CSV table of C-alpha atoms and ligand atoms in Angstrom, one decimal:
chain,number,residue,atom,x,y,z
A,15,MET,CA,30.5,53.1,17.3
A,16,ARG,CA,33.3,50.7,16.7
A,17,ARG,CA,34.3,50.3,13.1
A,18,GLN,CA,34.2,46.7,12.1
A,19,ILE,CA,37.2,45.1,10.4
A,20,GLU,CA,36.6,42.1,8.2
A,21,THR,CA,38.9,39.2,9.1
A,22,ALA,CA,38.8,36.2,6.7
A,23,GLY,CA,35.3,37.3,5.7
A,24,LYS,CA,34.0,37.5,9.3
A,25,PRO,CA,33.5,40.7,11.3
A,26,ALA,CA,35.9,41.2,14.1
A,27,ARG,CA,34.5,40.9,17.6
A,28,GLY,CA,33.9,43.9,19.8
A,29,ASN,CA,36.2,44.1,22.7
A,30,GLY,CA,33.7,44.4,25.4
A,31,TYR,CA,30.1,44.1,26.4
A,32,ARG,CA,29.1,47.5,27.7
A,33,ALA,CA,25.4,47.0,28.0
A,34,THR,CA,23.8,44.9,30.6
A,35,LEU,CA,20.2,43.9,30.4
A,36,ALA,CA,19.4,46.3,33.2
A,37,ASP,CA,21.3,49.0,31.3
A,38,MET,CA,19.2,48.5,28.2
A,39,GLU,CA,16.5,50.9,29.1
A,40,ARG,CA,15.5,51.3,25.5
A,41,ILE,CA,15.9,49.0,22.5
A,42,VAL,CA,15.0,50.6,19.2
A,43,VAL,CA,13.9,48.4,16.2
A,44,VAL,CA,14.2,50.2,12.9
A,45,GLY,CA,11.9,48.9,10.2
A,46,ALA,CA,8.3,47.8,11.0
A,47,GLY,CA,8.1,44.8,8.6
A,48,LEU,CA,8.0,41.1,9.4
A,49,ALA,CA,11.5,41.0,10.7
A,50,GLY,CA,11.1,44.1,12.9
A,51,GLY,CA,7.7,43.0,14.3
A,52,ARG,CA,9.0,39.5,14.9
A,53,THR,CA,12.0,40.9,16.7
A,54,CYS,CA,9.8,42.8,19.1
A,55,GLN,CA,7.9,39.7,19.8
A,56,GLU,CA,11.0,37.7,20.4
A,57,LEU,CA,12.6,40.3,22.7
A,58,ARG,CA,9.5,40.3,24.9
A,59,ALA,CA,9.4,36.5,24.9
A,60,GLY,CA,13.1,36.5,25.8
A,61,GLY,CA,12.4,38.5,29.0
A,62,TYR,CA,13.1,42.1,27.9
A,63,THR,CA,10.9,44.4,29.9
A,64,GLY,CA,12.5,47.8,29.1
A,65,THR,CA,11.1,50.3,26.6
A,66,LEU,CA,10.8,48.8,23.1
A,67,THR,CA,10.4,51.2,20.3
A,68,LEU,CA,9.4,50.2,16.7
A,69,LEU,CA,10.1,52.7,14.1
A,70,GLY,CA,8.7,52.3,10.6
A,71,ALA,CA,8.8,54.4,7.5
A,72,GLU,CA,5.4,53.2,6.3
A,73,ASP,CA,2.2,54.2,8.1
A,74,HIS,CA,1.1,50.6,8.5
A,75,LEU,CA,1.5,48.1,11.3
A,76,PRO,CA,3.8,45.2,10.4
A,77,TYR,CA,2.2,43.2,7.6
A,78,ASP,CA,3.0,40.2,5.5
A,79,ARG,CA,4.3,40.8,1.9
A,80,PRO,CA,4.0,37.4,0.2
A,81,PRO,CA,0.2,37.7,-0.1
A,82,LEU,CA,0.6,41.1,-1.9
A,83,SER,CA,1.5,39.6,-5.2
A,84,LYS,CA,-1.0,36.7,-4.7
A,85,ALA,CA,-4.2,37.1,-2.7
A,86,VAL,CA,-4.2,40.9,-2.6
A,87,LEU,CA,-3.6,41.4,-6.3
A,88,ALA,CA,-6.3,38.8,-7.0
A,89,GLY,CA,-8.7,40.6,-4.7
A,90,ARG,CA,-9.1,37.8,-2.2
A,91,ARG,CA,-7.5,39.8,0.6
A,92,ASP,CA,-7.1,43.4,1.4
A,93,ASP,CA,-5.4,43.4,4.8
A,94,THR,CA,-2.3,41.3,5.6
A,95,THR,CA,-1.5,42.8,9.0
A,96,LEU,CA,0.6,40.3,11.0
A,97,PRO,CA,-0.8,38.7,14.2
A,98,VAL,CA,2.0,40.2,16.3
A,99,ASP,CA,1.1,41.6,19.8
A,100,LEU,CA,2.6,45.0,19.9
A,101,GLY,CA,0.5,46.2,22.8
A,102,ASP,CA,3.5,47.3,24.9
A,103,VAL,CA,5.6,48.5,22.1
A,104,GLU,CA,6.1,52.2,21.4
A,105,LEU,CA,5.1,52.5,17.8
A,106,LEU,CA,6.6,55.3,15.7
A,107,LEU,CA,5.0,54.8,12.3
A,108,GLY,CA,5.5,57.0,9.3
A,109,ARG,CA,8.9,57.9,10.7
A,110,ARG,CA,12.1,57.2,8.9
A,111,ALA,CA,15.6,56.6,10.2
A,112,THR,CA,18.1,58.8,8.5
A,113,GLY,CA,21.4,58.1,10.2
A,114,LEU,CA,23.1,56.4,13.1
A,115,ARG,CA,25.6,57.7,15.7
A,116,PRO,CA,26.9,56.0,18.9
A,117,GLY,CA,23.9,55.5,21.1
A,118,ALA,CA,21.6,57.7,18.9
A,119,LEU,CA,19.5,57.1,15.9
A,120,ASP,CA,18.7,60.1,13.7
A,121,THR,CA,15.2,60.2,12.2
A,122,ASP,CA,13.3,62.6,10.0
A,123,ARG,CA,11.6,63.8,13.2
A,124,GLY,CA,14.6,64.2,15.5
A,125,PRO,CA,17.0,61.8,17.2
A,126,LEU,CA,16.2,58.8,19.5
A,127,ASP,CA,18.5,57.4,22.1
A,128,PHE,CA,19.0,53.7,22.4
A,129,ASP,CA,20.9,51.1,24.4
A,130,GLY,CA,20.4,48.3,21.9
A,131,LEU,CA,19.5,48.6,18.2
A,132,VAL,CA,17.8,46.3,15.7
A,133,ILE,CA,18.2,47.0,12.0
A,134,ALA,CA,15.3,45.6,10.1
A,135,THR,CA,14.9,47.9,7.2
A,136,GLY,CA,14.4,45.2,4.5
A,137,ALA,CA,15.0,46.0,0.9
A,138,ASP,CA,13.9,48.4,-1.8
A,139,PRO,CA,13.0,47.4,-5.3
A,140,VAL,CA,15.4,48.3,-8.1
A,141,ARG,CA,14.0,50.8,-10.6
A,142,LEU,CA,14.9,51.2,-14.3
A,143,PRO,CA,16.1,54.4,-16.1
A,144,GLY,CA,13.6,56.4,-18.1
A,145,ASP,CA,10.9,59.1,-17.7
A,146,GLY,CA,7.9,56.8,-17.9
A,147,ARG,CA,5.8,55.8,-14.9
A,148,GLN,CA,7.0,52.5,-13.5
A,149,ARG,CA,5.3,50.6,-10.8
A,150,VAL,CA,7.1,48.3,-8.3
A,151,LEU,CA,5.5,45.9,-5.9
A,152,ARG,CA,6.9,46.1,-2.4
A,153,THR,CA,4.3,47.6,-0.2
A,154,ILE,CA,0.6,47.1,0.4
A,155,ASP,CA,-0.1,50.5,-1.1
A,156,ASP,CA,1.8,49.3,-4.2
A,157,ALA,CA,-0.4,46.2,-4.4
A,158,ARG,CA,-3.7,48.0,-3.8
A,159,ALA,CA,-2.8,50.6,-6.4
A,160,LEU,CA,-1.8,48.0,-9.0
A,161,ARG,CA,-5.0,46.0,-8.3
A,162,GLU,CA,-7.1,49.0,-9.1
A,163,VAL,CA,-5.7,49.3,-12.6
A,164,LEU,CA,-5.9,45.6,-13.6
A,165,ARG,CA,-8.7,45.2,-16.0
A,166,PRO,CA,-9.6,43.3,-19.2
A,167,GLY,CA,-7.7,44.6,-22.1
A,168,LEU,CA,-5.1,46.5,-20.1
A,169,ARG,CA,-1.7,46.3,-21.9
A,170,LEU,CA,0.6,45.5,-19.0
A,171,ALA,CA,4.3,45.1,-19.5
A,172,VAL,CA,6.1,43.3,-16.7
A,173,VAL,CA,9.9,43.6,-16.6
A,174,GLY,CA,11.6,40.5,-15.2
A,175,ALA,CA,10.4,36.9,-15.2
A,176,GLY,CA,11.5,36.4,-11.6
A,177,TRP,CA,9.4,35.5,-8.6
A,178,ILE,CA,7.5,38.8,-8.5
A,179,GLY,CA,7.2,39.2,-12.3
A,180,ALA,CA,5.7,35.7,-12.6
A,181,GLU,CA,3.2,36.3,-9.7
A,182,VAL,CA,2.1,39.7,-11.1
A,183,ALA,CA,1.7,38.2,-14.6
A,184,THR,CA,-0.4,35.4,-13.0
A,185,ALA,CA,-2.8,37.8,-11.3
A,186,ALA,CA,-2.9,40.3,-14.2
A,187,ALA,CA,-3.7,37.6,-16.8
A,188,ALA,CA,-6.5,36.2,-14.5
A,189,ALA,CA,-7.9,39.7,-14.4
A,190,GLY,CA,-8.0,39.7,-18.2
A,191,ALA,CA,-5.1,42.0,-18.9
A,192,ALA,CA,-2.9,41.5,-22.0
A,193,VAL,CA,0.4,40.8,-20.3
A,194,THR,CA,3.8,40.8,-21.8
A,195,VAL,CA,6.8,39.8,-19.6
A,196,VAL,CA,10.1,41.0,-20.8
A,197,GLU,CA,13.2,39.1,-19.5
A,198,ALA,CA,16.8,39.8,-20.3
A,199,ALA,CA,18.0,36.2,-19.7
A,200,ASP,CA,17.1,33.3,-22.0
A,201,VAL,CA,15.1,31.4,-19.4
A,202,PRO,CA,13.0,32.5,-16.4
A,203,LEU,CA,14.6,32.3,-13.0
A,204,ALA,CA,17.9,31.2,-14.5
A,205,GLN,CA,19.9,32.7,-11.6
A,206,ALA,CA,17.8,31.0,-8.9
A,207,LEU,CA,17.1,27.7,-10.5
A,208,GLY,CA,19.5,27.3,-13.4
A,209,ASP,CA,18.8,26.9,-17.1
A,210,GLU,CA,17.5,23.3,-17.0
A,211,VAL,CA,14.8,23.9,-14.4
A,212,GLY,CA,14.1,27.5,-15.5
A,213,SER,CA,13.4,26.3,-19.1
A,214,ARG,CA,10.6,24.1,-17.8
A,215,MET,CA,8.7,27.2,-16.8
A,216,ILE,CA,8.7,28.8,-20.2
A,217,ASP,CA,5.5,27.1,-21.3
A,218,TRP,CA,3.6,28.1,-18.2
A,219,TYR,CA,3.4,31.7,-19.5
A,220,ALA,CA,1.8,30.8,-22.8
A,221,GLN,CA,-0.6,28.4,-21.1
A,222,ALA,CA,-1.8,31.3,-18.9
A,223,GLY,CA,-2.1,33.6,-22.0
A,224,VAL,CA,0.9,35.6,-21.1
A,225,THR,CA,3.5,36.6,-23.7
A,226,LEU,CA,7.0,35.9,-22.5
A,227,ARG,CA,9.8,37.7,-24.4
A,228,LEU,CA,13.2,36.2,-23.4
A,229,ASP,CA,16.6,37.5,-24.2
A,230,THR,CA,15.0,41.0,-24.3
A,231,ALA,CA,16.6,43.8,-22.4
A,232,VAL,CA,15.0,47.1,-21.5
A,233,HIS,CA,16.8,50.3,-22.4
A,234,ALA,CA,14.4,52.7,-20.7
A,235,VAL,CA,10.9,53.1,-19.4
A,236,GLN,CA,9.0,55.6,-21.5
A,237,PRO,CA,5.5,57.3,-21.0
A,238,ASP,CA,3.9,54.9,-23.4
A,239,GLY,CA,5.9,51.8,-23.0
A,240,LEU,CA,9.3,50.2,-23.0
A,241,ALA,CA,12.2,51.2,-25.2
A,242,LEU,CA,14.0,47.9,-25.7
A,243,VAL,CA,17.7,47.4,-26.4
A,244,GLY,CA,18.0,47.2,-30.2
A,245,GLY,CA,15.5,50.0,-30.9
A,246,GLU,CA,12.1,48.3,-30.6
A,247,HIS,CA,9.3,50.0,-28.7
A,248,LEU,CA,6.8,47.9,-26.7
A,249,LEU,CA,3.6,49.8,-26.1
A,250,ALA,CA,2.1,49.5,-22.7
A,251,ASP,CA,-0.6,51.2,-20.6
A,252,GLU,CA,1.1,50.1,-17.3
A,253,ILE,CA,4.6,48.9,-16.5
A,254,VAL,CA,5.6,46.8,-13.5
A,255,VAL,CA,9.3,46.4,-12.8
A,256,GLY,CA,10.3,43.3,-10.9
A,257,VAL,CA,14.0,43.1,-11.4
A,258,GLY,CA,15.1,42.6,-7.9
A,259,VAL,CA,15.8,44.5,-4.7
A,260,ARG,CA,18.7,46.1,-2.9
A,261,PRO,CA,19.0,46.2,0.9
A,262,ALA,CA,17.6,49.4,2.4
A,263,THR,CA,20.8,50.4,4.1
A,264,GLY,CA,21.5,53.8,2.5
A,265,TRP,CA,20.7,55.5,5.8
A,266,LEU,CA,23.6,53.7,7.4
A,267,VAL,CA,26.3,54.8,5.0
A,268,GLY,CA,29.2,56.4,7.0
A,269,CYS,CA,27.9,55.4,10.4
A,270,GLY,CA,30.8,53.0,11.0
A,271,LEU,CA,29.0,49.7,10.5
A,272,ALA,CA,30.4,47.5,7.8
A,273,LEU,CA,28.1,47.4,4.7
A,274,ASP,CA,28.6,44.9,1.9
A,275,ARG,CA,25.3,44.3,0.0
A,276,GLY,CA,23.6,44.4,3.4
A,277,VAL,CA,24.6,45.0,7.0
A,278,VAL,CA,27.6,42.8,7.7
A,279,VAL,CA,26.8,40.7,10.7
A,280,ASP,CA,28.4,37.6,12.3
A,281,GLU,CA,26.7,34.2,12.7
A,282,HIS,CA,24.8,35.6,15.8
A,283,LEU,CA,23.5,38.5,13.6
A,284,ALA,CA,25.5,41.0,15.5
A,285,ALA,CA,26.9,44.0,13.6
A,286,ASP,CA,28.5,45.4,16.8
A,287,TRP,CA,28.8,43.6,20.1
A,288,SER,CA,29.8,46.6,22.1
A,289,THR,CA,26.9,48.9,21.4
A,290,PRO,CA,25.1,46.4,20.7
A,291,VAL,CA,23.5,46.3,17.2
A,292,VAL,CA,21.9,43.4,15.4
A,293,CYS,CA,20.4,43.0,12.0
A,294,VAL,CA,17.6,40.8,10.7
A,295,GLY,CA,15.6,39.9,7.6
A,296,ASP,CA,16.3,41.2,4.1
A,297,SER,CA,18.9,43.7,5.1
A,298,ALA,CA,21.2,41.3,7.0
A,299,ALA,CA,24.3,39.9,5.3
A,300,TRP,CA,25.3,37.2,7.8
A,301,TRP,CA,28.2,34.9,8.1
A,302,SER,CA,27.0,31.3,7.4
A,303,LEU,CA,28.9,28.7,9.3
A,304,ARG,CA,27.2,26.0,7.2
A,305,TYR,CA,28.3,27.4,3.8
A,306,SER,CA,31.4,29.3,5.0
A,307,THR,CA,30.3,32.4,3.1
A,308,ARG,CA,28.4,35.6,3.7
A,309,MET,CA,24.7,35.2,2.8
A,310,ARG,CA,21.8,37.5,2.3
A,311,VAL,CA,18.4,36.0,1.6
A,312,GLU,CA,15.4,38.0,0.6
A,313,HIS,CA,12.7,35.6,1.6
A,314,TRP,CA,10.0,35.3,4.2
A,315,ASP,CA,11.6,32.5,6.2
A,316,CYS,CA,14.7,34.5,6.9
A,317,ALA,CA,12.6,37.5,8.2
A,318,GLN,CA,10.5,35.1,10.3
A,319,GLN,CA,13.3,33.1,11.9
A,320,SER,CA,16.3,35.4,12.1
A,321,PRO,CA,14.6,37.5,14.8
A,322,VAL,CA,14.8,34.5,17.2
A,323,VAL,CA,18.6,34.6,17.0
A,324,ALA,CA,18.9,38.4,16.9
A,325,ALA,CA,16.8,38.8,20.0
A,326,ALA,CA,18.8,36.1,21.9
A,327,THR,CA,22.0,37.8,20.8
A,328,LEU,CA,20.9,41.2,22.0
A,329,LEU,CA,19.8,39.8,25.3
A,330,ARG,CA,23.1,38.0,25.7
A,331,ALA,CA,25.2,41.0,24.7
A,332,ASP,CA,26.1,41.4,28.3
A,333,ALA,CA,28.3,38.4,29.0
A,334,THR,CA,28.3,39.1,32.7
A,335,THR,CA,24.6,38.9,33.3
A,336,PRO,CA,22.7,35.7,33.1
A,337,LEU,CA,19.7,36.9,31.1
A,338,ARG,CA,17.3,34.0,31.6
A,339,ALA,CA,16.4,32.3,34.9
A,340,ASP,CA,17.6,29.0,33.4
A,341,ALA,CA,20.9,30.4,32.0
A,342,THR,CA,23.6,27.9,33.1
A,343,THR,CA,26.4,28.9,30.7
A,344,PRO,CA,29.7,29.7,32.3
A,345,LEU,CA,30.7,33.3,31.8
A,346,PRO,CA,33.5,33.8,29.2
A,347,ALA,CA,37.0,34.4,30.6
A,348,ASP,CA,37.7,36.8,27.8
A,349,ALA,CA,35.1,39.6,27.4
A,350,GLY,CA,36.2,40.0,23.8
A,351,THR,CA,34.6,36.7,22.8
A,352,PRO,CA,30.8,36.3,22.7
A,353,PRO,CA,29.4,33.9,25.2
A,354,GLU,CA,29.6,30.3,24.0
A,355,ASP,CA,25.9,29.7,24.1
A,356,VAL,CA,24.9,32.7,22.0
A,357,ALA,CA,22.4,31.4,19.4
A,358,VAL,CA,23.7,30.9,15.9
A,359,TYR,CA,21.7,31.7,12.7
A,360,ASP,CA,22.6,29.1,10.2
A,361,PRO,CA,19.6,28.1,8.2
A,362,VAL,CA,19.2,26.0,5.0
A,363,PRO,CA,17.4,28.8,3.1
A,364,TYR,CA,13.8,28.1,2.1
A,365,PHE,CA,11.2,30.0,0.0
A,366,TRP,CA,8.1,29.4,-2.0
A,367,SER,CA,6.2,31.1,-4.9
A,368,ASP,CA,2.7,30.7,-6.2
A,369,GLN,CA,2.6,31.2,-10.0
A,370,PHE,CA,0.5,30.0,-12.8
A,371,ASP,CA,-1.6,27.7,-10.6
A,372,ARG,CA,1.5,26.0,-9.2
A,373,MET,CA,3.3,26.1,-5.9
A,374,ILE,CA,7.1,26.2,-6.3
A,375,GLN,CA,9.2,25.6,-3.2
A,376,PHE,CA,13.0,25.7,-2.9
A,377,ALA,CA,15.4,24.8,-0.1
A,378,GLY,CA,19.1,24.9,0.0
A,379,ARG,CA,21.9,26.5,-1.9
A,380,ARG,CA,22.3,25.5,-5.5
A,381,PRO,CA,25.9,24.7,-6.7
A,382,ALA,CA,26.2,26.9,-9.8
A,383,ASP,CA,27.7,24.2,-12.1
A,384,ALA,CA,25.7,21.2,-10.9
A,385,LYS,CA,23.2,19.5,-13.2
A,386,PRO,CA,19.7,18.8,-11.7
A,387,VAL,CA,18.7,15.3,-10.9
A,388,TRP,CA,15.0,15.0,-11.8
A,389,ARG,CA,12.5,13.4,-9.5
A,390,GLY,CA,9.3,12.8,-11.4
A,391,ASP,CA,8.5,14.0,-14.9
A,392,PRO,CA,9.3,17.7,-15.5
A,393,SER,CA,7.4,17.7,-18.7
A,394,GLN,CA,4.2,17.4,-16.5
A,395,PRO,CA,2.5,20.6,-15.4
A,396,LYS,CA,3.3,19.8,-11.7
A,397,GLY,CA,4.1,17.0,-9.4
A,398,TRP,CA,7.9,16.9,-10.0
A,399,SER,CA,11.1,18.0,-8.2
A,400,ALA,CA,14.7,18.4,-9.0
A,401,GLY,CA,17.8,18.2,-6.7
A,402,TRP,CA,21.3,19.4,-7.0
A,403,PHE,CA,24.3,17.6,-5.4
A,404,ASP,CA,27.6,19.1,-4.4
A,405,ASP,CA,31.1,17.9,-5.2
A,406,ALA,CA,31.0,15.7,-2.1
A,407,GLY,CA,27.8,14.0,-3.3
A,408,GLN,CA,25.7,15.7,-0.7
A,409,LEU,CA,22.2,17.0,-1.5
A,410,ALA,CA,22.7,20.8,-1.7
A,411,ALA,CA,19.3,22.1,-3.0
A,412,VAL,CA,15.8,20.9,-3.9
A,413,VAL,CA,13.1,22.6,-5.9
A,414,ALA,CA,9.6,21.1,-6.0
A,415,VAL,CA,6.6,22.0,-8.2
A,416,GLY,CA,3.6,20.7,-6.4
A,417,ARG,CA,5.5,18.2,-4.3
A,418,PRO,CA,5.8,19.9,-0.9
A,419,ALA,CA,6.9,16.8,1.0
A,420,ASP,CA,10.1,16.7,-1.1
A,421,VAL,CA,11.2,20.1,0.0
A,422,VAL,CA,10.3,19.5,3.7
A,423,ARG,CA,12.1,16.1,3.7
A,424,GLY,CA,15.0,17.3,1.5
A,425,ARG,CA,15.5,20.3,3.7
A,426,ARG,CA,15.5,18.1,6.8
A,427,LEU,CA,18.2,15.9,5.1
A,428,MET,CA,20.3,19.0,4.4
A,429,VAL,CA,19.9,20.4,7.9
A,430,ALA,CA,21.0,17.0,9.3
A,431,GLY,CA,23.9,16.7,6.8
A,432,ALA,CA,22.5,13.3,5.9
A,433,THR,CA,23.3,11.7,2.6
A,434,ILE,CA,21.0,10.5,0.0
A,435,ASP,CA,22.0,8.6,-3.1
A,436,PRO,CA,21.1,10.5,-6.4
A,437,THR,CA,19.5,7.3,-7.7
A,438,ARG,CA,17.3,7.0,-4.7
A,439,PHE,CA,16.5,10.8,-5.0
A,440,ALA,CA,15.4,10.2,-8.6
A,441,ASP,CA,12.9,7.5,-7.5
A,442,ALA,CA,9.8,9.6,-7.1
A,443,SER,CA,7.9,6.6,-5.6
A,444,THR,CA,10.2,6.6,-2.5
A,445,PRO,CA,9.9,9.4,0.1
A,446,LEU,CA,13.0,11.4,0.6
A,447,GLY,CA,14.4,10.6,4.1
B,530,LIG,P1,10.5,44.4,4.8
B,530,LIG,O1,9.3,43.5,4.8
B,530,LIG,O2,10.9,45.1,3.6
B,530,LIG,O3,10.3,45.5,6.0
B,530,LIG,C1,11.2,46.5,6.2
B,530,LIG,C2,10.4,47.7,6.6
B,530,LIG,O4,11.4,48.7,7.0
B,530,LIG,C3,9.5,48.4,5.6
B,530,LIG,O5,8.2,48.6,6.1
B,530,LIG,C4,10.2,49.7,5.2
B,530,LIG,O6,9.3,50.7,4.9
B,530,LIG,C5,10.9,50.0,6.5
B,530,LIG,N1,12.1,50.9,6.4
B,530,LIG,C6,13.0,50.9,5.4
B,530,LIG,N2,13.9,51.9,5.5
B,530,LIG,C7,13.5,52.5,6.7
B,530,LIG,C8,14.1,53.5,7.4
B,530,LIG,N3,15.2,54.2,7.0
B,530,LIG,N4,13.5,53.9,8.6
B,530,LIG,C9,12.4,53.3,9.0
B,530,LIG,N5,11.8,52.3,8.4
B,530,LIG,C10,12.4,51.9,7.2
B,530,LIG,N6,9.2,35.5,0.2
B,530,LIG,C11,9.0,34.2,0.2
B,530,LIG,O7,9.7,33.4,0.8
B,530,LIG,N7,7.9,33.7,-0.5
B,530,LIG,C12,7.0,34.5,-1.2
B,530,LIG,O8,6.1,34.0,-1.8
B,530,LIG,C13,7.3,35.9,-1.2
B,530,LIG,N8,6.5,36.7,-1.8
B,530,LIG,C14,6.7,38.1,-1.8
B,530,LIG,C15,5.9,38.9,-2.5
B,530,LIG,C16,6.1,40.3,-2.5
B,530,LIG,C17,5.2,41.2,-3.3
B,530,LIG,C18,7.2,40.8,-1.8
B,530,LIG,C19,7.5,42.3,-1.8
B,530,LIG,C20,8.0,40.0,-1.1
B,530,LIG,C21,7.8,38.6,-1.1
B,530,LIG,N9,8.6,37.7,-0.4
B,530,LIG,C22,8.4,36.4,-0.4
B,530,LIG,C23,9.8,38.2,0.4
B,530,LIG,C24,9.4,38.5,1.8
B,530,LIG,O9,8.2,39.1,1.9
B,530,LIG,C25,10.5,39.4,2.4
B,530,LIG,O10,11.7,38.6,2.5
B,530,LIG,C26,10.2,39.9,3.8
B,530,LIG,O11,9.1,40.8,3.8
B,530,LIG,C27,11.4,40.7,4.4
B,530,LIG,O12,11.0,41.2,5.6
B,530,LIG,P2,11.8,42.4,6.3
B,530,LIG,O13,11.1,42.7,7.5
B,530,LIG,O14,13.3,42.0,6.4
B,530,LIG,O15,11.7,43.6,5.3
């Protein structure tokens, strides 16, 4: 496999398109989560009729993760299997990829040949040091097991007041547990939303009966609780760690693909055009033309939408074969350059969270130093938004608490590159755009 060389932050192109669609007898999709399942769907919708193999380390069919920390923990749902038709897909569940060589994938049950490869292995939760039992919440098995132990009076320590921590605290408090959330920063969600917006969320914890301990770092997880930095010991019956995830790309180390906090892919989600290999979802670190930077987004919308582009890229990897009946694009003169019409993945990122009886939605990319412009009254429990503007005066990001239209319209403005005056933005009585 060709080793990629970074040029000005972008991966170099392959110098040929070896595979044709007819050559692609087998495409292997590694990782049977949302992004993997969706890529199978998109490959079939794009006209691929060869063998399609979906390999997944878990024993489950692809399922949705957002409900795990919401409806599943709350006991309202038990099954979140995705409505993806995998009838003509070869399913290899409970089987893990362990390495990658040119044209062959190593797995814990022997190698698999492929002509095209999709990397969709998502992300793994970060764990803390210590010899105590720590739970994480990534899989449906994690969610069911945690739900089993939630009960009135349970002393639950949650490490991290991020998205997962807040959602777990919400469900656990509703189940009657005595919940303490320990957060190293001095406001929740400071990195995602900044101090001003994050500080508006502090009261939500107390209102739900949850103890929030800010500016409190964990030294180690111990059998009966948390050893905090500074020497204090926080007793707990159960500990859930929600301090972020890392791309699940360890199995690719040394294979020749560029890895940099994810699989390095270009704006078409291609890691390698000559083999070809694409990457989708939480494990993809793609080049964003919109933001002129490499991005990796660990949210549902990315896993849902990136497969559209990755499948199109894979099916256009052969520049000499029109892949769809309606393909009218002229063939490139230089086989070293991808075809002009290859789809580009360039979203304005979007995500949501349900916590403390509020729906929070966010779209865009928040400039680190910008101050939020309020829209509505943030001292109210919900029904307000905030926006951030970049140096050029363009709306760069919006967060909304119970004002979904602001995020939908704000995102539309950002996608279109349209301008909105901050004064008009601040007028909550006028729709955005
Ligand atoms: P994953 O869903 O992680 O799927 C990857 C799959 O690959 C896994 O099944 C894994 O077992 C498998 N795998 C890994 N390594 C290997 C290997 N070597 N071989 C074979 N298989 C392998 N996003 C939002 O926008 N809003 C939300 O409210 C929200 N809530 C969430 C709540 C929870 C509890 C979690 C965990 C996530 C939430 N997310 C939310 C994030 C969203 O679910 C993820 O971004 C999305 O699931 C990523 O999909 P993926 O397919 O890339 O990765």
